[in-house]
C-alpha cells in the first residue's frame, strides 16, 4: 500500500506531500492543481516502469506538453531542471528524479536509475576482489547481483553485498504497484464503442477495452464470481435488472444485452448503444474496482460525471467498500458536493483533501479530518465555504 507521496517542481506543484488512505478524495476550485497531483504520481509510475516516452505517458493519463511546461514555473533558479517524486510504501521509499532528454525532447530520463547503475557497477568491481564468479540477472529493470567465492565455497547474497559495499537498497526504483498506476478519465464515446482497443490491459484511460474484458470474464469460469459482483453493483440504477453477453459471439462481434425491468417481455433487452451514460460509467467503475487484473493503485479524474447527486453519494459509499474488499487504493477528484456525503471520515482509510493555490500560486493540499462537533453534511460544509476549495474572486 502507498503510504504517502511527495512531489517537487511539477507544474503548479512546488513542494507537496500527501499521506494517503485507501480511498482519497481531492476537492478544490478549477485550476487549483488537483489533476497536476494525479499526473505527478503517474510521472513517477512511468519512471518506475522505465517507460518515459511521450506515447506511454499519454496512455497513463498525463496531459502532454513541452518539457519546459512540465517544470514548476515559479522559480528563476535554472538548477531546478528536474522533477522529484517520492513514493513511500509500507516497506521503503521509492525516489524518482526526472530530467528531459536533451537529444529527444519527447523523452524523459530517470536520473535516479543512472545513479543506481553506477553504484551497481562499483559494487561489482569491489566484489571481483573477493569472489571468482559474479552473477548478474536482469529482472524488472534492476540488476540482481550475487557472487560465488570458490576459495570459501560459498555464495554471497544481494543483502550481504549491500552490507559489504554500503549500497543503499532504498535507492531501488521499481515497484509493480506504483508502475501500474493509471489516471482514468472515462468518456461516454469510448465506453459506448465497445469495439475500441487500447494499449493498456485490460482498461484504457477513457474506458477502452471494457467490452473485450467483459467477454473474457463472461466466458471463463474462473471469473464467474467477479462478473456476478460487477452485476450486483449495478443495482444502484432503479431500472436495471441484469446484463449478459449473447452466446456464440464471434471474435469481432460486439454486443451487450441489457435488461430493463420496466420493459415489456418482447423487448427485454437492448444493447450498449441505446443505454444511458450513467449505466456505462457505473459498469466501468464496478469492473475497475472488482477485477483482480486492474491496477491496485489508480486515480479517477472527475468521478462525478453523469451521475445524479444522490447516486453520487451512494456510489462513493459502495466504491470505498469495494476498494477495501478488493485491496484497491484510489485517488479521485470531484467538483460535486454530493460525493463528500458518501465519505465516512471516521474511517481513517477514507480521506478528504482540499487543494488550493496559495498567495504565490503554489498548489497546496490540506486534509479535512473527522470532527464529532460537526453537525452539517460535508457537502454543506464545503458549499458554505467552511473548509475552502471554492473560488474567492467573486
CSV table of C-alpha atoms in Angstrom, one decimal:
chain,number,residue,atom,x,y,z
A,1,UNK,CA,0.0,0.0,0.0
A,2,UNK,CA,1.1,3.6,-0.8
A,3,UNK,CA,1.6,5.5,2.5
A,4,UNK,CA,2.5,8.9,1.1
A,5,UNK,CA,3.6,10.8,-2.0
A,6,UNK,CA,6.0,13.8,-2.1
A,7,UNK,CA,6.1,15.9,-5.2
A,8,UNK,CA,8.6,18.7,-6.1
A,9,UNK,CA,8.9,21.0,-9.1
A,10,UNK,CA,6.0,19.6,-11.2
A,11,UNK,CA,3.7,22.1,-13.0
A,12,UNK,CA,1.9,24.1,-10.2
A,13,UNK,CA,3.3,21.8,-7.5
A,14,UNK,CA,6.5,23.3,-6.0
A,15,UNK,CA,6.6,21.1,-2.9
A,16,UNK,CA,3.7,19.0,-1.7
A,17,UNK,CA,3.2,15.9,0.5
A,18,UNK,CA,0.0,13.7,0.9
A,19,UNK,CA,-0.5,11.0,3.4
A,20,UNK,CA,-2.8,8.6,1.7
A,21,UNK,CA,-5.6,6.3,2.9
A,22,UNK,CA,-7.3,3.6,0.8
A,23,UNK,CA,-9.9,5.9,-0.7
A,24,UNK,CA,-8.8,9.5,-1.2
A,25,UNK,CA,-10.9,12.4,-2.5
A,26,UNK,CA,-9.4,15.7,-3.7
A,27,UNK,CA,-11.7,18.8,-4.0
A,28,UNK,CA,-10.9,22.4,-4.9
A,29,UNK,CA,-11.7,25.1,-7.4
A,30,UNK,CA,-10.9,24.7,-11.2
A,31,UNK,CA,-7.2,25.1,-11.9
A,32,UNK,CA,-6.0,24.6,-8.3
A,33,UNK,CA,-3.8,21.6,-9.3
A,34,UNK,CA,-5.8,18.5,-8.5
A,35,UNK,CA,-5.1,16.9,-11.8
A,36,UNK,CA,-1.4,18.0,-11.5
A,37,UNK,CA,-1.1,15.9,-8.4
A,38,UNK,CA,-2.6,12.9,-10.1
A,39,UNK,CA,-0.2,13.4,-13.1
A,40,UNK,CA,2.8,13.8,-10.9
A,41,UNK,CA,2.1,10.3,-9.5
A,42,UNK,CA,1.7,9.0,-13.0
A,43,UNK,CA,5.0,10.5,-14.0
A,44,UNK,CA,6.7,8.6,-11.1
A,45,UNK,CA,4.8,5.5,-12.1
A,46,UNK,CA,6.2,5.8,-15.6
A,47,UNK,CA,9.7,6.1,-14.2
A,48,UNK,CA,9.1,3.0,-12.1
A,49,UNK,CA,8.1,1.1,-15.2
A,50,UNK,CA,11.1,2.6,-17.0
A,51,UNK,CA,8.9,3.9,-19.8
A,52,UNK,CA,9.2,7.7,-20.1
A,53,UNK,CA,8.5,8.3,-23.8
A,54,UNK,CA,5.5,10.6,-24.7
A,55,UNK,CA,3.4,7.7,-26.0
A,56,UNK,CA,3.5,5.8,-22.8
A,57,UNK,CA,3.0,9.0,-20.6
A,58,UNK,CA,-0.2,9.8,-22.7
A,59,UNK,CA,-1.6,6.3,-22.2
A,60,UNK,CA,-1.3,6.7,-18.4
A,61,UNK,CA,-3.4,9.9,-18.4
A,62,UNK,CA,-0.8,12.6,-18.4
A,63,UNK,CA,-1.7,15.8,-20.4
A,64,UNK,CA,1.4,16.1,-22.6
A,65,UNK,CA,3.1,19.4,-23.2
A,66,UNK,CA,6.5,20.8,-23.9
A,67,UNK,CA,9.1,19.8,-21.3
A,68,UNK,CA,9.6,23.4,-20.1
A,69,UNK,CA,5.9,23.5,-19.1
A,70,UNK,CA,6.3,20.3,-17.0
A,71,UNK,CA,8.6,22.0,-14.6
A,72,UNK,CA,7.3,24.4,-11.9
A,73,UNK,CA,7.4,27.9,-13.4
A,74,UNK,CA,7.6,29.8,-10.1
A,75,UNK,CA,11.3,29.9,-9.7
A,76,UNK,CA,14.1,31.5,-11.8
A,77,UNK,CA,16.6,29.0,-10.4
A,78,UNK,CA,18.0,27.3,-13.5
A,79,UNK,CA,19.3,24.5,-11.4
A,80,UNK,CA,15.8,23.2,-10.8
A,81,UNK,CA,15.7,21.3,-14.0
A,82,UNK,CA,14.4,18.0,-12.5
A,83,UNK,CA,11.1,16.8,-11.2
A,84,UNK,CA,11.3,14.9,-8.0
A,85,UNK,CA,8.6,12.3,-6.9
A,86,UNK,CA,9.0,10.2,-3.8
A,87,UNK,CA,6.5,7.4,-3.1
A,88,UNK,CA,6.6,5.8,0.3
A,89,UNK,CA,5.2,2.3,0.7
A,90,UNK,CA,5.0,0.0,3.8
A,91,UNK,CA,8.5,-1.2,3.0
A,92,UNK,CA,10.6,1.7,1.6
A,93,UNK,CA,10.8,5.0,-0.2
A,94,UNK,CA,11.0,4.9,-4.0
A,95,UNK,CA,12.7,8.0,-5.4
A,96,UNK,CA,12.4,9.4,-9.0
A,97,UNK,CA,14.4,12.3,-10.3
A,98,UNK,CA,13.2,13.1,-13.8
A,99,UNK,CA,15.1,15.2,-16.3
A,100,UNK,CA,14.3,15.9,-20.0
A,101,UNK,CA,16.4,14.0,-22.6
A,102,UNK,CA,18.4,16.7,-24.4
A,103,UNK,CA,18.7,14.5,-27.5
A,104,UNK,CA,15.0,13.8,-27.7
A,105,UNK,CA,12.6,16.4,-26.2
A,106,UNK,CA,9.8,13.8,-26.3
A,107,UNK,CA,11.5,11.5,-23.9
A,108,UNK,CA,12.4,11.8,-20.2
A,109,UNK,CA,15.2,10.2,-18.2
A,110,UNK,CA,15.1,8.8,-14.7
A,111,UNK,CA,18.3,10.2,-13.3
A,112,UNK,CA,18.0,8.0,-10.2
A,113,UNK,CA,18.2,4.9,-12.4
A,114,UNK,CA,21.6,6.1,-13.8
A,115,UNK,CA,22.8,6.6,-10.2
A,116,UNK,CA,21.8,3.1,-9.3
A,117,UNK,CA,23.6,1.7,-12.3
A,118,UNK,CA,26.8,3.4,-11.3
A,119,UNK,CA,26.5,2.1,-7.8
A,120,UNK,CA,25.9,-1.4,-9.0
A,121,UNK,CA,28.9,-1.2,-11.3
A,122,UNK,CA,31.0,-0.1,-8.4
A,123,UNK,CA,29.7,-3.0,-6.3
A,124,UNK,CA,30.7,-5.5,-9.0
A,125,UNK,CA,34.2,-4.1,-9.1
A,126,UNK,CA,34.6,-4.4,-5.3
A,127,UNK,CA,33.3,-7.9,-5.4
A,128,UNK,CA,35.8,-9.0,-8.0
A,129,UNK,CA,38.5,-8.6,-5.4
A,130,UNK,CA,36.8,-11.2,-3.1
A,131,UNK,CA,35.0,-13.5,-5.4
A,132,UNK,CA,35.9,-15.6,-8.5
A,133,UNK,CA,32.4,-15.6,-10.1
A,134,UNK,CA,30.0,-12.7,-10.5
A,135,UNK,CA,26.4,-13.5,-11.3
A,136,UNK,CA,24.0,-10.7,-12.6
A,137,UNK,CA,20.4,-11.2,-13.5
A,138,UNK,CA,18.2,-8.6,-15.3
A,139,UNK,CA,14.7,-8.6,-13.9
A,140,UNK,CA,12.1,-5.8,-13.6
A,141,UNK,CA,14.7,-3.3,-14.8
A,142,UNK,CA,17.0,-3.9,-11.9
A,143,UNK,CA,20.3,-5.8,-11.8
A,144,UNK,CA,20.2,-8.6,-9.1
A,145,UNK,CA,23.8,-9.5,-8.1
A,146,UNK,CA,25.2,-12.5,-6.3
A,147,UNK,CA,28.8,-13.7,-6.1
A,148,UNK,CA,30.4,-17.1,-5.7
A,149,UNK,CA,33.7,-17.4,-3.9
A,150,UNK,CA,35.4,-20.7,-4.8
A,151,UNK,CA,38.0,-20.3,-2.2
A,152,UNK,CA,35.4,-20.2,0.6
A,153,UNK,CA,32.9,-22.4,-1.3
A,154,UNK,CA,30.0,-20.1,-0.6
A,155,UNK,CA,27.6,-17.8,-2.5
A,156,UNK,CA,27.2,-14.2,-1.3
A,157,UNK,CA,23.6,-12.9,-1.4
A,158,UNK,CA,22.5,-9.5,-2.6
A,159,UNK,CA,21.8,-8.5,1.1
A,160,UNK,CA,25.4,-9.4,2.0
A,161,UNK,CA,26.7,-7.4,-0.9
A,162,UNK,CA,24.7,-4.4,0.1
A,163,UNK,CA,26.0,-4.6,3.6
A,164,UNK,CA,29.6,-5.1,2.5
A,165,UNK,CA,29.6,-2.2,0.0
A,166,UNK,CA,27.3,0.2,1.8
A,167,UNK,CA,24.9,0.2,-1.2
A,168,UNK,CA,21.5,1.6,-0.2
A,169,UNK,CA,18.6,-0.6,-1.0
A,170,UNK,CA,16.4,2.4,-0.6
A,171,UNK,CA,17.6,3.7,-4.0
A,172,UNK,CA,15.6,0.9,-5.7
A,173,UNK,CA,13.1,2.4,-8.1
A,174,UNK,CA,10.9,-0.5,-9.4
A,175,UNK,CA,7.7,-1.3,-7.7
A,176,UNK,CA,4.9,-3.1,-9.5
A,177,UNK,CA,2.1,-1.4,-7.6
A,178,UNK,CA,3.5,2.1,-8.4
A,179,UNK,CA,4.4,1.1,-12.0
A,180,UNK,CA,0.8,0.1,-12.9
A,181,UNK,CA,-0.8,3.4,-11.7
A,182,UNK,CA,-3.1,5.0,-14.2
A,183,UNK,CA,-5.3,8.1,-14.2
A,184,UNK,CA,-8.8,7.1,-15.6
A,185,UNK,CA,-11.0,9.7,-17.2
A,186,UNK,CA,-13.7,7.6,-18.8
A,187,UNK,CA,-15.6,9.1,-21.7
A,188,UNK,CA,-19.1,8.2,-22.9
A,189,UNK,CA,-18.0,7.9,-26.6
A,190,UNK,CA,-15.3,5.4,-25.7
A,191,UNK,CA,-17.5,3.4,-23.3
A,192,UNK,CA,-20.3,3.1,-25.9
A,193,UNK,CA,-17.9,1.9,-28.6
A,194,UNK,CA,-17.1,-1.4,-27.0
A,195,UNK,CA,-15.0,-2.5,-30.0
A,196,UNK,CA,-12.3,0.0,-29.3
A,197,UNK,CA,-8.9,-1.4,-28.3
A,198,UNK,CA,-6.3,0.1,-26.0
A,199,UNK,CA,-2.6,-0.4,-25.3
A,200,UNK,CA,-3.0,-0.7,-21.5
A,201,UNK,CA,-4.6,-4.0,-20.4
A,202,UNK,CA,-7.4,-4.5,-19.5
A,203,UNK,CA,-8.8,-1.0,-19.4
A,204,UNK,CA,-7.7,2.2,-21.1
A,205,UNK,CA,-7.8,5.7,-19.6
A,206,UNK,CA,-11.0,6.6,-21.4
A,207,UNK,CA,-12.7,3.2,-20.9
A,208,UNK,CA,-11.3,1.5,-24.0
A,209,UNK,CA,-11.2,-2.3,-23.8
A,210,UNK,CA,-14.2,-2.7,-21.4
A,211,UNK,CA,-16.2,-4.9,-23.7
A,212,UNK,CA,-13.3,-7.2,-24.6
A,213,UNK,CA,-12.6,-7.6,-20.9
A,214,UNK,CA,-16.2,-8.3,-20.1
A,215,UNK,CA,-16.2,-11.0,-22.8
A,216,UNK,CA,-13.1,-12.5,-21.1
A,217,UNK,CA,-14.9,-12.5,-17.7
A,218,UNK,CA,-18.1,-13.9,-19.1
A,219,UNK,CA,-16.6,-16.9,-20.9
A,220,UNK,CA,-14.1,-18.0,-18.4
A,221,UNK,CA,-15.5,-19.9,-15.4
A,222,UNK,CA,-12.7,-18.7,-13.0
A,223,UNK,CA,-14.0,-15.1,-13.4
A,224,UNK,CA,-17.7,-16.0,-12.7
A,225,UNK,CA,-17.6,-14.5,-9.1
A,226,UNK,CA,-16.1,-11.3,-10.4
A,227,UNK,CA,-18.8,-10.9,-13.1
A,228,UNK,CA,-21.5,-11.6,-10.5
A,229,UNK,CA,-20.1,-8.9,-8.2
A,230,UNK,CA,-20.0,-6.4,-11.1
A,231,UNK,CA,-23.6,-7.1,-11.9
A,232,UNK,CA,-24.7,-6.8,-8.3
A,233,UNK,CA,-23.1,-3.3,-8.0
A,234,UNK,CA,-25.3,-2.0,-10.8
A,235,UNK,CA,-28.5,-2.3,-8.8
A,236,UNK,CA,-27.9,1.3,-7.8
A,237,UNK,CA,-29.8,2.0,-11.0
A,238,UNK,CA,-33.5,1.6,-10.3
A,239,UNK,CA,-34.4,0.3,-13.8
A,240,UNK,CA,-31.6,-2.1,-14.1
A,241,UNK,CA,-32.3,-5.9,-13.8
A,242,UNK,CA,-29.4,-7.7,-15.5
A,243,UNK,CA,-26.9,-7.7,-18.4
A,244,UNK,CA,-25.5,-10.5,-20.4
A,245,UNK,CA,-23.4,-11.3,-23.4
A,246,UNK,CA,-25.1,-13.1,-26.3
A,247,UNK,CA,-23.9,-16.7,-26.7
A,248,UNK,CA,-21.7,-17.7,-29.6
A,249,UNK,CA,-20.2,-14.3,-30.1
A,250,UNK,CA,-17.6,-14.2,-32.8
A,251,UNK,CA,-14.2,-12.6,-32.1
A,252,UNK,CA,-15.1,-9.4,-34.0
A,253,UNK,CA,-18.7,-9.2,-32.7
A,254,UNK,CA,-19.6,-6.6,-30.0
A,255,UNK,CA,-22.9,-6.6,-28.2
A,256,UNK,CA,-24.1,-6.4,-24.6
A,257,UNK,CA,-27.7,-7.5,-23.7
A,258,UNK,CA,-29.0,-5.1,-21.0
A,259,UNK,CA,-32.3,-5.8,-19.3
A,260,UNK,CA,-34.7,-3.0,-18.1
A,261,UNK,CA,-37.2,-4.4,-15.6
A,262,UNK,CA,-39.9,-2.0,-16.8
A,263,UNK,CA,-39.8,-3.1,-20.5
A,264,UNK,CA,-42.5,-5.5,-21.8
A,265,UNK,CA,-41.4,-9.1,-22.3
A,266,UNK,CA,-41.0,-9.0,-26.1
A,267,UNK,CA,-38.4,-6.2,-25.7
A,268,UNK,CA,-36.5,-7.5,-22.8
A,269,UNK,CA,-33.0,-6.4,-23.9
A,270,UNK,CA,-31.3,-3.5,-25.6
A,271,UNK,CA,-27.5,-3.0,-26.2
A,272,UNK,CA,-24.8,-0.6,-25.2
A,273,UNK,CA,-25.7,1.8,-28.0
A,274,UNK,CA,-29.1,2.5,-26.5
A,275,UNK,CA,-28.4,2.6,-22.8
A,276,UNK,CA,-27.9,5.8,-20.8
A,277,UNK,CA,-24.4,7.0,-20.0
A,278,UNK,CA,-24.8,6.6,-16.2
A,279,UNK,CA,-25.0,2.8,-16.8
A,280,UNK,CA,-21.8,2.8,-18.8
A,281,UNK,CA,-19.9,4.8,-16.2
A,282,UNK,CA,-21.1,2.6,-13.4
A,283,UNK,CA,-20.3,-0.6,-15.3
A,284,UNK,CA,-16.8,0.8,-15.9
A,285,UNK,CA,-16.1,1.7,-12.2
A,286,UNK,CA,-17.6,-1.6,-11.0
A,287,UNK,CA,-15.3,-3.5,-13.3
A,288,UNK,CA,-12.3,-1.4,-12.4
A,289,UNK,CA,-12.7,-1.9,-8.6
A,290,UNK,CA,-13.7,-5.5,-8.6
A,291,UNK,CA,-11.3,-7.1,-11.1
A,292,UNK,CA,-8.1,-8.6,-9.9
A,293,UNK,CA,-6.4,-7.8,-13.2
A,294,UNK,CA,-6.9,-4.0,-13.0
A,295,UNK,CA,-4.2,-1.9,-11.1
A,296,UNK,CA,-4.2,-2.0,-7.3
A,297,UNK,CA,-3.3,1.8,-7.2
A,298,UNK,CA,-5.0,4.2,-9.6
A,299,UNK,CA,-6.8,7.6,-9.9
A,300,UNK,CA,-10.1,8.8,-11.4
A,301,UNK,CA,-10.4,12.4,-12.5
A,302,UNK,CA,-13.9,13.9,-12.1
A,303,UNK,CA,-15.6,10.8,-10.8
A,304,UNK,CA,-19.0,12.5,-10.6
A,305,UNK,CA,-19.5,12.7,-14.4
A,306,UNK,CA,-23.1,11.6,-15.5
A,307,UNK,CA,-24.4,10.8,-12.0
A,308,UNK,CA,-27.4,12.1,-10.1
A,309,UNK,CA,-26.4,13.7,-6.8
A,310,UNK,CA,-28.0,11.0,-4.6
A,311,UNK,CA,-26.4,8.4,-6.8
A,312,UNK,CA,-23.0,10.1,-6.3
A,313,UNK,CA,-23.4,9.8,-2.5
A,314,UNK,CA,-24.2,6.0,-2.6
A,315,UNK,CA,-21.6,5.4,-5.4
A,316,UNK,CA,-18.8,6.7,-3.1
A,317,UNK,CA,-20.0,4.5,-0.2
A,318,UNK,CA,-20.0,1.5,-2.5
A,319,UNK,CA,-16.7,2.2,-4.1
A,320,UNK,CA,-15.0,2.9,-0.8
A,321,UNK,CA,-16.2,-0.5,0.4
A,322,UNK,CA,-15.1,-2.2,-2.8
A,323,UNK,CA,-11.7,-0.6,-2.5
A,324,UNK,CA,-11.2,-2.1,0.9
A,325,UNK,CA,-12.7,-5.5,0.0
A,326,UNK,CA,-10.6,-5.9,-3.2
A,327,UNK,CA,-7.4,-4.3,-2.0
A,328,UNK,CA,-7.5,-1.3,-4.3
A,329,UNK,CA,-6.1,2.2,-3.4
A,330,UNK,CA,-7.6,5.1,-5.3
A,331,UNK,CA,-7.3,8.9,-5.5
A,332,UNK,CA,-10.4,10.6,-7.1
A,333,UNK,CA,-11.2,14.3,-7.9
A,334,UNK,CA,-14.6,15.8,-7.9
A,335,UNK,CA,-16.5,19.1,-8.2
A,336,UNK,CA,-19.8,17.6,-6.9
A,337,UNK,CA,-20.5,18.3,-3.2
A,338,UNK,CA,-22.7,15.2,-3.1
A,339,UNK,CA,-19.6,13.0,-3.4
A,340,UNK,CA,-18.5,14.2,0.0
A,341,UNK,CA,-21.7,12.9,1.7
A,342,UNK,CA,-20.7,9.4,0.7
A,343,UNK,CA,-17.4,9.6,2.7
A,344,UNK,CA,-17.1,8.3,6.2
A,345,UNK,CA,-14.2,10.4,7.8
A,346,UNK,CA,-14.5,8.4,11.0
A,347,UNK,CA,-12.8,5.6,8.9
A,348,UNK,CA,-9.1,6.6,8.6
A,349,UNK,CA,-8.9,4.7,5.3
A,350,UNK,CA,-11.2,7.3,3.8
A,351,UNK,CA,-9.6,10.7,3.4
A,352,UNK,CA,-10.6,14.1,2.1
A,353,UNK,CA,-8.1,16.8,0.9
A,354,UNK,CA,-8.8,20.4,-0.1
A,355,UNK,CA,-6.5,21.5,-2.8
A,356,UNK,CA,-5.8,25.2,-3.3
A,357,UNK,CA,-3.3,27.7,-4.7
A,358,UNK,CA,-1.5,29.8,-2.1
A,359,UNK,CA,-0.6,33.5,-2.5
A,360,UNK,CA,2.4,32.6,-4.7
A,361,UNK,CA,0.3,30.3,-6.9
A,362,UNK,CA,1.8,27.1,-5.5
A,363,UNK,CA,-0.6,24.1,-5.2
A,364,UNK,CA,-1.2,23.0,-1.6
A,365,UNK,CA,-3.3,20.3,0.0
A,366,UNK,CA,-4.9,20.1,3.4
A,367,UNK,CA,-6.5,17.1,4.9
A,368,UNK,CA,-10.0,17.5,6.4
A,369,UNK,CA,-10.4,15.2,9.4
A,370,UNK,CA,-13.5,14.0,11.2
A,371,UNK,CA,-14.9,16.3,13.9
A,372,UNK,CA,-17.6,15.0,16.3
A,373,UNK,CA,-18.9,18.5,16.8
A,374,UNK,CA,-19.6,19.0,13.1
A,375,UNK,CA,-23.3,18.6,12.5
A,376,UNK,CA,-23.7,19.8,8.9
A,377,UNK,CA,-23.3,17.4,6.0
A,378,UNK,CA,-19.8,17.6,4.4
A,379,UNK,CA,-21.5,18.9,1.2
A,380,UNK,CA,-22.9,21.8,3.1
A,381,UNK,CA,-19.6,22.4,4.9
A,382,UNK,CA,-17.9,22.7,1.5
A,383,UNK,CA,-20.5,24.8,-0.3
A,384,UNK,CA,-20.8,27.2,2.7
A,385,UNK,CA,-17.0,27.9,2.4
A,386,UNK,CA,-16.0,26.5,5.8
A,387,UNK,CA,-13.2,24.3,4.5
A,388,UNK,CA,-12.1,26.3,1.5
A,389,UNK,CA,-11.8,24.8,-2.0
A,390,UNK,CA,-14.1,27.5,-3.5
A,391,UNK,CA,-13.4,30.5,-5.8
A,392,UNK,CA,-12.7,33.6,-3.8
A,393,UNK,CA,-12.6,36.2,-6.7
A,394,UNK,CA,-16.4,36.6,-7.0
